[in-house]
mmCIF file of C-alpha atoms in Angstrom:
data_model
loop_
_atom_site.group_PDB
_atom_site.id
_atom_site.type_symbol
_atom_site.label_atom_id
_atom_site.label_comp_id
_atom_site.label_asym_id
_atom_site.label_seq_id
_atom_site.Cartn_x
_atom_site.Cartn_y
_atom_site.Cartn_z
ATOM 1 C CA UNK A 672 0.119 -0.129 -0.024
ATOM 2 C CA UNK A 673 1.619 3.267 -0.892
ATOM 3 C CA UNK A 674 0.993 6.551 -3.005
ATOM 4 C CA UNK A 675 1.463 6.923 -6.637
ATOM 5 C CA UNK A 676 5.164 6.477 -7.649
ATOM 6 C CA UNK A 677 5.920 4.788 -3.965
ATOM 7 C CA UNK A 678 7.336 1.460 -5.627
ATOM 8 C CA UNK A 679 4.248 -0.703 -5.265
ATOM 9 C CA UNK A 680 3.817 -2.416 -8.621
ATOM 10 C CA UNK A 681 7.772 -2.526 -8.962
ATOM 11 C CA UNK A 682 7.413 -4.927 -6.237
ATOM 12 C CA UNK A 683 5.402 -6.783 -8.013
ATOM 13 C CA UNK A 684 7.436 -6.959 -10.979
ATOM 14 C CA UNK A 685 10.530 -7.967 -9.305
ATOM 15 C CA UNK A 686 8.235 -10.996 -7.589
ATOM 16 C CA UNK A 687 7.778 -12.184 -11.494
ATOM 17 C CA UNK A 688 11.519 -11.187 -12.091
ATOM 18 C CA UNK A 689 10.913 -8.615 -15.106
ATOM 19 C CA UNK A 690 14.321 -7.580 -13.974
ATOM 20 C CA UNK A 691 17.153 -8.972 -11.335
ATOM 21 C CA UNK A 692 17.483 -7.533 -7.867
ATOM 22 C CA UNK A 693 20.785 -5.581 -7.675
ATOM 23 C CA UNK A 694 20.996 -7.054 -3.747
ATOM 24 C CA UNK A 695 18.776 -8.739 -1.274
ATOM 25 C CA UNK A 696 16.537 -11.615 -2.286
ATOM 26 C CA UNK A 697 13.110 -12.935 -2.634
ATOM 27 C CA UNK A 698 11.944 -16.183 -0.664
ATOM 28 C CA UNK A 699 8.813 -17.836 -1.437
ATOM 29 C CA UNK A 700 8.521 -20.789 1.079
ATOM 30 C CA UNK A 701 11.733 -20.564 1.825
ATOM 31 C CA UNK A 702 12.960 -20.837 -1.691
ATOM 32 C CA UNK A 703 15.519 -17.932 -3.304
ATOM 33 C CA UNK A 704 13.101 -17.228 -6.506
ATOM 34 C CA UNK A 705 16.218 -16.517 -8.142
ATOM 35 C CA UNK A 706 17.332 -20.081 -8.414
ATOM 36 C CA UNK A 707 13.888 -20.786 -10.159
ATOM 37 C CA UNK A 708 13.559 -21.013 -13.632
ATOM 38 C CA UNK A 709 11.385 -18.236 -15.151
ATOM 39 C CA UNK A 710 8.473 -20.701 -16.250
ATOM 40 C CA UNK A 711 8.812 -22.346 -12.848
ATOM 41 C CA UNK A 712 8.285 -19.294 -11.192
ATOM 42 C CA UNK A 713 5.511 -17.761 -13.471
ATOM 43 C CA UNK A 714 3.187 -20.670 -13.463
ATOM 44 C CA UNK A 715 2.669 -20.493 -9.767
ATOM 45 C CA UNK A 716 1.576 -16.631 -10.026
ATOM 46 C CA UNK A 717 -1.536 -15.396 -11.337
ATOM 47 C CA UNK A 718 -1.865 -11.745 -11.591
ATOM 48 C CA UNK A 719 -5.278 -9.742 -12.096
ATOM 49 C CA UNK A 720 -4.235 -6.324 -13.449
ATOM 50 C CA UNK A 721 -6.580 -3.093 -13.003
ATOM 51 C CA UNK A 722 -7.420 -3.452 -16.705
ATOM 52 C CA UNK A 723 -8.765 -7.223 -17.200
ATOM 53 C CA UNK A 724 -8.676 -8.531 -20.869
ATOM 54 C CA UNK A 725 -11.101 -10.794 -22.686
ATOM 55 C CA UNK A 726 -9.993 -12.166 -26.118
ATOM 56 C CA UNK A 727 -12.931 -12.206 -29.112
ATOM 57 C CA UNK A 728 -13.376 -15.940 -29.503
ATOM 58 C CA UNK A 729 -15.379 -18.232 -26.996
ATOM 59 C CA UNK A 730 -16.226 -18.649 -23.612
ATOM 60 C CA UNK A 731 -13.900 -21.588 -23.129
ATOM 61 C CA UNK A 732 -11.017 -19.894 -25.183
ATOM 62 C CA UNK A 733 -11.251 -16.822 -22.677
ATOM 63 C CA UNK A 734 -11.410 -19.103 -19.929
ATOM 64 C CA UNK A 735 -8.691 -21.756 -20.908
ATOM 65 C CA UNK A 736 -6.722 -20.052 -23.401
ATOM 66 C CA UNK A 737 -3.777 -22.935 -23.745
ATOM 67 C CA UNK A 738 -6.608 -25.778 -23.868
ATOM 68 C CA UNK A 739 -5.159 -27.481 -20.846
ATOM 69 C CA UNK A 740 -8.473 -28.748 -19.321
ATOM 70 C CA UNK A 741 -10.591 -30.988 -21.460
ATOM 71 C CA UNK A 742 -13.141 -31.667 -18.731
ATOM 72 C CA UNK A 743 -16.447 -29.119 -19.241
ATOM 73 C CA UNK A 744 -17.655 -29.803 -15.847
ATOM 74 C CA UNK A 745 -14.438 -28.294 -14.402
ATOM 75 C CA UNK A 746 -14.903 -25.048 -16.433
ATOM 76 C CA UNK A 747 -18.459 -25.078 -15.618
ATOM 77 C CA UNK A 748 -17.364 -25.574 -11.843
ATOM 78 C CA UNK A 749 -15.010 -22.393 -12.080
ATOM 79 C CA UNK A 750 -17.458 -20.175 -13.845
ATOM 80 C CA UNK A 751 -20.148 -21.147 -11.213
ATOM 81 C CA UNK A 752 -17.678 -20.147 -8.227
ATOM 82 C CA UNK A 753 -16.822 -16.858 -9.744
ATOM 83 C CA UNK A 754 -20.622 -15.781 -10.597
ATOM 84 C CA UNK A 755 -20.323 -16.481 -14.303
ATOM 85 C CA UNK A 756 -22.387 -19.424 -14.742
ATOM 86 C CA UNK A 757 -25.497 -16.969 -16.239
ATOM 87 C CA UNK A 758 -23.225 -15.001 -18.541
ATOM 88 C CA UNK A 759 -21.886 -17.661 -19.920
ATOM 89 C CA UNK A 760 -25.062 -19.665 -20.622
ATOM 90 C CA UNK A 761 -26.538 -16.611 -22.101
ATOM 91 C CA UNK A 762 -23.663 -16.369 -24.467
ATOM 92 C CA UNK A 763 -24.339 -20.087 -25.622
ATOM 93 C CA UNK A 764 -22.324 -22.148 -23.524
ATOM 94 C CA UNK A 765 -18.488 -23.015 -23.501
ATOM 95 C CA UNK A 766 -18.492 -22.636 -26.934
ATOM 96 C CA UNK A 767 -20.564 -19.786 -27.284
ATOM 97 C CA UNK A 768 -19.029 -16.307 -29.184
ATOM 98 C CA UNK A 769 -17.998 -13.303 -26.771
ATOM 99 C CA UNK A 770 -16.392 -10.016 -28.226
ATOM 100 C CA UNK A 771 -13.504 -8.731 -26.460
ATOM 101 C CA UNK A 772 -14.365 -5.164 -27.535
ATOM 102 C CA UNK A 773 -17.088 -2.954 -28.492
ATOM 103 C CA UNK A 774 -21.152 -2.589 -27.639
ATOM 104 C CA UNK A 775 -21.501 -6.580 -27.112
ATOM 105 C CA UNK A 776 -18.151 -7.019 -24.857
ATOM 106 C CA UNK A 777 -18.725 -8.216 -21.353
ATOM 107 C CA UNK A 778 -19.055 -5.583 -18.504
ATOM 108 C CA UNK A 779 -15.642 -4.419 -16.710
ATOM 109 C CA UNK A 780 -16.845 -6.586 -13.659
ATOM 110 C CA UNK A 781 -17.858 -9.799 -15.550
ATOM 111 C CA UNK A 782 -14.570 -9.313 -17.430
ATOM 112 C CA UNK A 783 -12.566 -9.159 -14.435
ATOM 113 C CA UNK A 784 -14.341 -11.996 -12.906
ATOM 114 C CA UNK A 785 -13.190 -13.804 -15.933
ATOM 115 C CA UNK A 786 -9.591 -12.946 -15.180
ATOM 116 C CA UNK A 787 -10.378 -14.503 -11.721
ATOM 117 C CA UNK A 788 -11.721 -17.819 -13.077
ATOM 118 C CA UNK A 789 -8.770 -18.208 -14.858
ATOM 119 C CA UNK A 790 -6.633 -17.828 -11.913
ATOM 120 C CA UNK A 791 -9.069 -20.267 -9.860
ATOM 121 C CA UNK A 792 -8.629 -22.855 -12.949
ATOM 122 C CA UNK A 793 -5.050 -23.087 -12.441
ATOM 123 C CA UNK A 794 -5.108 -23.197 -8.941
ATOM 124 C CA UNK A 795 -1.896 -21.166 -8.795
ATOM 125 C CA UNK A 796 -1.026 -21.025 -5.050
ATOM 126 C CA UNK A 797 -0.271 -16.906 -5.219
ATOM 127 C CA UNK A 798 -2.740 -14.833 -6.536
ATOM 128 C CA UNK A 799 -1.316 -11.482 -7.092
ATOM 129 C CA UNK A 800 -3.933 -8.536 -7.434
ATOM 130 C CA UNK A 801 -2.439 -4.846 -9.183
ATOM 131 C CA UNK A 802 -5.176 -2.167 -8.518
ATOM 132 C CA UNK A 803 -7.778 -5.056 -9.558
ATOM 133 C CA UNK A 804 -10.717 -3.127 -8.405
ATOM 134 C CA UNK A 805 -9.340 0.588 -8.947
ATOM 135 C CA UNK A 806 -11.566 1.429 -11.891
ATOM 136 C CA UNK A 807 -15.033 -0.010 -10.698
ATOM 137 C CA UNK A 808 -17.652 1.291 -8.964
ATOM 138 C CA UNK A 809 -18.558 0.623 -5.369
ATOM 139 C CA UNK A 810 -21.078 -2.231 -6.180
ATOM 140 C CA UNK A 811 -19.188 -4.212 -8.655
ATOM 141 C CA UNK A 812 -15.905 -3.565 -6.245
ATOM 142 C CA UNK A 813 -17.413 -5.485 -3.519
ATOM 143 C CA UNK A 814 -18.773 -8.374 -6.109
ATOM 144 C CA UNK A 815 -15.182 -9.053 -7.411
ATOM 145 C CA UNK A 816 -13.751 -8.529 -3.563
ATOM 146 C CA UNK A 817 -16.094 -11.103 -1.953
ATOM 147 C CA UNK A 818 -15.600 -13.479 -4.882
ATOM 148 C CA UNK A 819 -11.961 -12.773 -4.044
ATOM 149 C CA UNK A 820 -12.524 -14.028 -0.332
ATOM 150 C CA UNK A 821 -14.706 -16.910 -1.169
ATOM 151 C CA UNK A 822 -12.595 -18.214 -3.892
ATOM 152 C CA UNK A 823 -9.021 -17.805 -2.858
ATOM 153 C CA UNK A 824 -9.355 -17.791 0.606
ATOM 154 C CA UNK A 825 -6.815 -20.814 0.915
ATOM 155 C CA UNK A 826 -4.442 -19.255 -1.244
ATOM 156 C CA UNK A 827 -1.714 -16.030 -0.776
ATOM 157 C CA UNK A 828 -3.305 -13.176 -2.266
ATOM 158 C CA UNK A 829 -0.782 -10.418 -2.780
ATOM 159 C CA UNK A 830 -2.629 -6.921 -3.055
ATOM 160 C CA UNK A 831 -1.217 -3.835 -4.742
ATOM 161 C CA UNK A 832 -3.760 -0.882 -3.485
ATOM 162 C CA UNK A 833 -3.681 2.764 -2.600
ATOM 163 C CA UNK A 834 -6.945 2.540 -1.070
ATOM 164 C CA UNK A 835 -7.194 1.624 2.544
ATOM 165 C CA UNK A 836 -10.494 -0.404 2.147
ATOM 166 C CA UNK A 837 -9.100 -2.550 -0.555
ATOM 167 C CA UNK A 838 -6.900 -4.275 2.003
ATOM 168 C CA UNK A 839 -8.571 -3.578 5.312
ATOM 169 C CA UNK A 840 -9.468 -7.560 5.509
ATOM 170 C CA UNK A 841 -5.638 -8.230 4.945
ATOM 171 C CA UNK A 842 -3.878 -10.468 7.257
ATOM 172 C CA UNK A 843 -0.347 -8.436 6.917
ATOM 173 C CA UNK A 844 0.149 -4.851 5.374
ATOM 174 C CA UNK A 845 3.436 -3.393 3.859
ATOM 175 C CA UNK A 846 3.325 0.387 3.547
ATOM 176 C CA UNK A 847 5.553 2.214 1.019
ATOM 177 C CA UNK A 848 6.696 5.529 1.813
ATOM 178 C CA UNK A 849 10.124 7.201 0.262
ATOM 179 C CA UNK A 850 11.034 3.749 -1.131
ATOM 180 C CA UNK A 851 11.156 2.117 2.172
ATOM 181 C CA UNK A 852 8.668 -0.734 3.248
ATOM 182 C CA UNK A 853 7.571 -1.138 6.753
ATOM 183 C CA UNK A 854 5.039 -4.185 7.778
ATOM 184 C CA UNK A 855 2.175 -4.104 10.397
ATOM 185 C CA UNK A 856 0.364 -7.171 11.220
ATOM 186 C CA UNK A 857 -3.197 -5.806 10.447
ATOM 187 C CA UNK A 858 -4.510 -2.462 8.504
ATOM 188 C CA UNK A 859 -6.004 -1.547 12.075
ATOM 189 C CA UNK A 860 -2.354 -1.142 13.818
ATOM 190 C CA UNK A 861 -1.426 1.552 11.170
ATOM 191 C CA UNK A 862 -1.289 4.920 12.694
ATOM 192 C CA UNK A 863 -4.571 6.182 13.042
ATOM 193 C CA UNK A 864 -6.072 9.026 11.308
ATOM 194 C CA UNK A 865 -6.585 12.289 12.042
ATOM 195 C CA UNK A 866 -8.948 13.993 9.698
ATOM 196 C CA UNK A 867 -11.682 16.492 11.100
ATOM 197 C CA UNK A 868 -14.276 13.867 10.619
ATOM 198 C CA UNK A 869 -12.501 11.352 13.000
ATOM 199 C CA UNK A 870 -11.941 14.548 15.429
ATOM 200 C CA UNK A 871 -15.758 15.280 15.515
ATOM 201 C CA UNK A 872 -16.675 11.385 15.959
ATOM 202 C CA UNK A 873 -14.306 11.269 18.929
ATOM 203 C CA UNK A 874 -15.683 14.519 20.466
ATOM 204 C CA UNK A 875 -19.077 13.336 20.414
ATOM 205 C CA UNK A 876 -18.194 10.174 21.858
ATOM 206 C CA UNK A 877 -16.481 11.872 24.737
ATOM 207 C CA UNK A 878 -19.426 14.593 25.250
ATOM 208 C CA UNK A 879 -21.783 11.634 25.394
ATOM 209 C CA UNK A 880 -19.693 9.878 27.312
ATOM 210 C CA UNK A 881 -19.311 6.741 25.568
ATOM 211 C CA UNK A 882 -15.792 4.883 24.944
ATOM 212 C CA UNK A 883 -13.363 5.978 22.407
ATOM 213 C CA UNK A 884 -13.729 3.794 19.211
ATOM 214 C CA UNK A 885 -11.181 0.704 19.178
ATOM 215 C CA UNK A 886 -8.300 0.693 16.373
ATOM 216 C CA UNK A 887 -10.679 -1.976 14.593
ATOM 217 C CA UNK A 888 -13.573 0.359 14.660
ATOM 218 C CA UNK A 889 -11.591 3.472 13.567
ATOM 219 C CA UNK A 890 -10.239 1.671 10.505
ATOM 220 C CA UNK A 891 -13.760 0.622 9.266
ATOM 221 C CA UNK A 892 -15.320 4.014 10.189
ATOM 222 C CA UNK A 893 -12.610 5.506 7.930
ATOM 223 C CA UNK A 894 -11.525 3.165 5.086
ATOM 224 C CA UNK A 895 -13.372 4.944 2.645
ATOM 225 C CA UNK A 896 -12.313 8.281 3.892
ATOM 226 C CA UNK A 897 -10.094 10.014 1.380
ATOM 227 C CA UNK A 898 -8.689 12.705 4.209
ATOM 228 C CA UNK A 899 -7.776 9.790 6.432
ATOM 229 C CA UNK A 900 -6.135 7.521 3.685
ATOM 230 C CA UNK A 901 -3.509 10.043 2.684
ATOM 231 C CA UNK A 902 -2.634 10.140 6.766
ATOM 232 C CA UNK A 903 -2.098 5.942 6.514
ATOM 233 C CA UNK A 904 1.004 5.562 5.198
#
């Protein structure tokens, strides 16, 4: 998590070994990724970008572009998990035609869910989200976030974000400031916000004789407060 230009996406590029590190190393389950072949490393990762992609073709070719899965039941099960069974049936089934662009293309949310379906089908151990919901409206973002939590609950998820609400339920948060990376075990343990809205709510609690909000409550109340988000790194 961090401001634009703080190096969030560069960290992700380092994980994919788009460039080699000048010093230091990255370990996955105790294994230095520099000792792995690029194919071995990248087949264990899946990235969901901010701008998802669908290709003009069939539902099957978008879900399984390399034709690795022959069992239609497996493909339908994945579509069902991410909530795309209905759109796929409407398109004409697995071999139904879909447009990658234009007026008949799937919506942004559906396209992002297809990207998640590809990752779920491959059962990669590490899912990388690079501002995956930044361009979505709140309703669509919530659908995608709920799908990620439900489908990828048993996998490691690395989230690149600049908004607090995107990572509020993460187990561990890294905050980048001036190219330095600091870690906290939970988003709630980051420095508390101090915006005018927070001061008013704190004053109201004190006046009413109510106990102060817990750190977790502060995080939840201000997860979408843009003023607070500027103070969380």
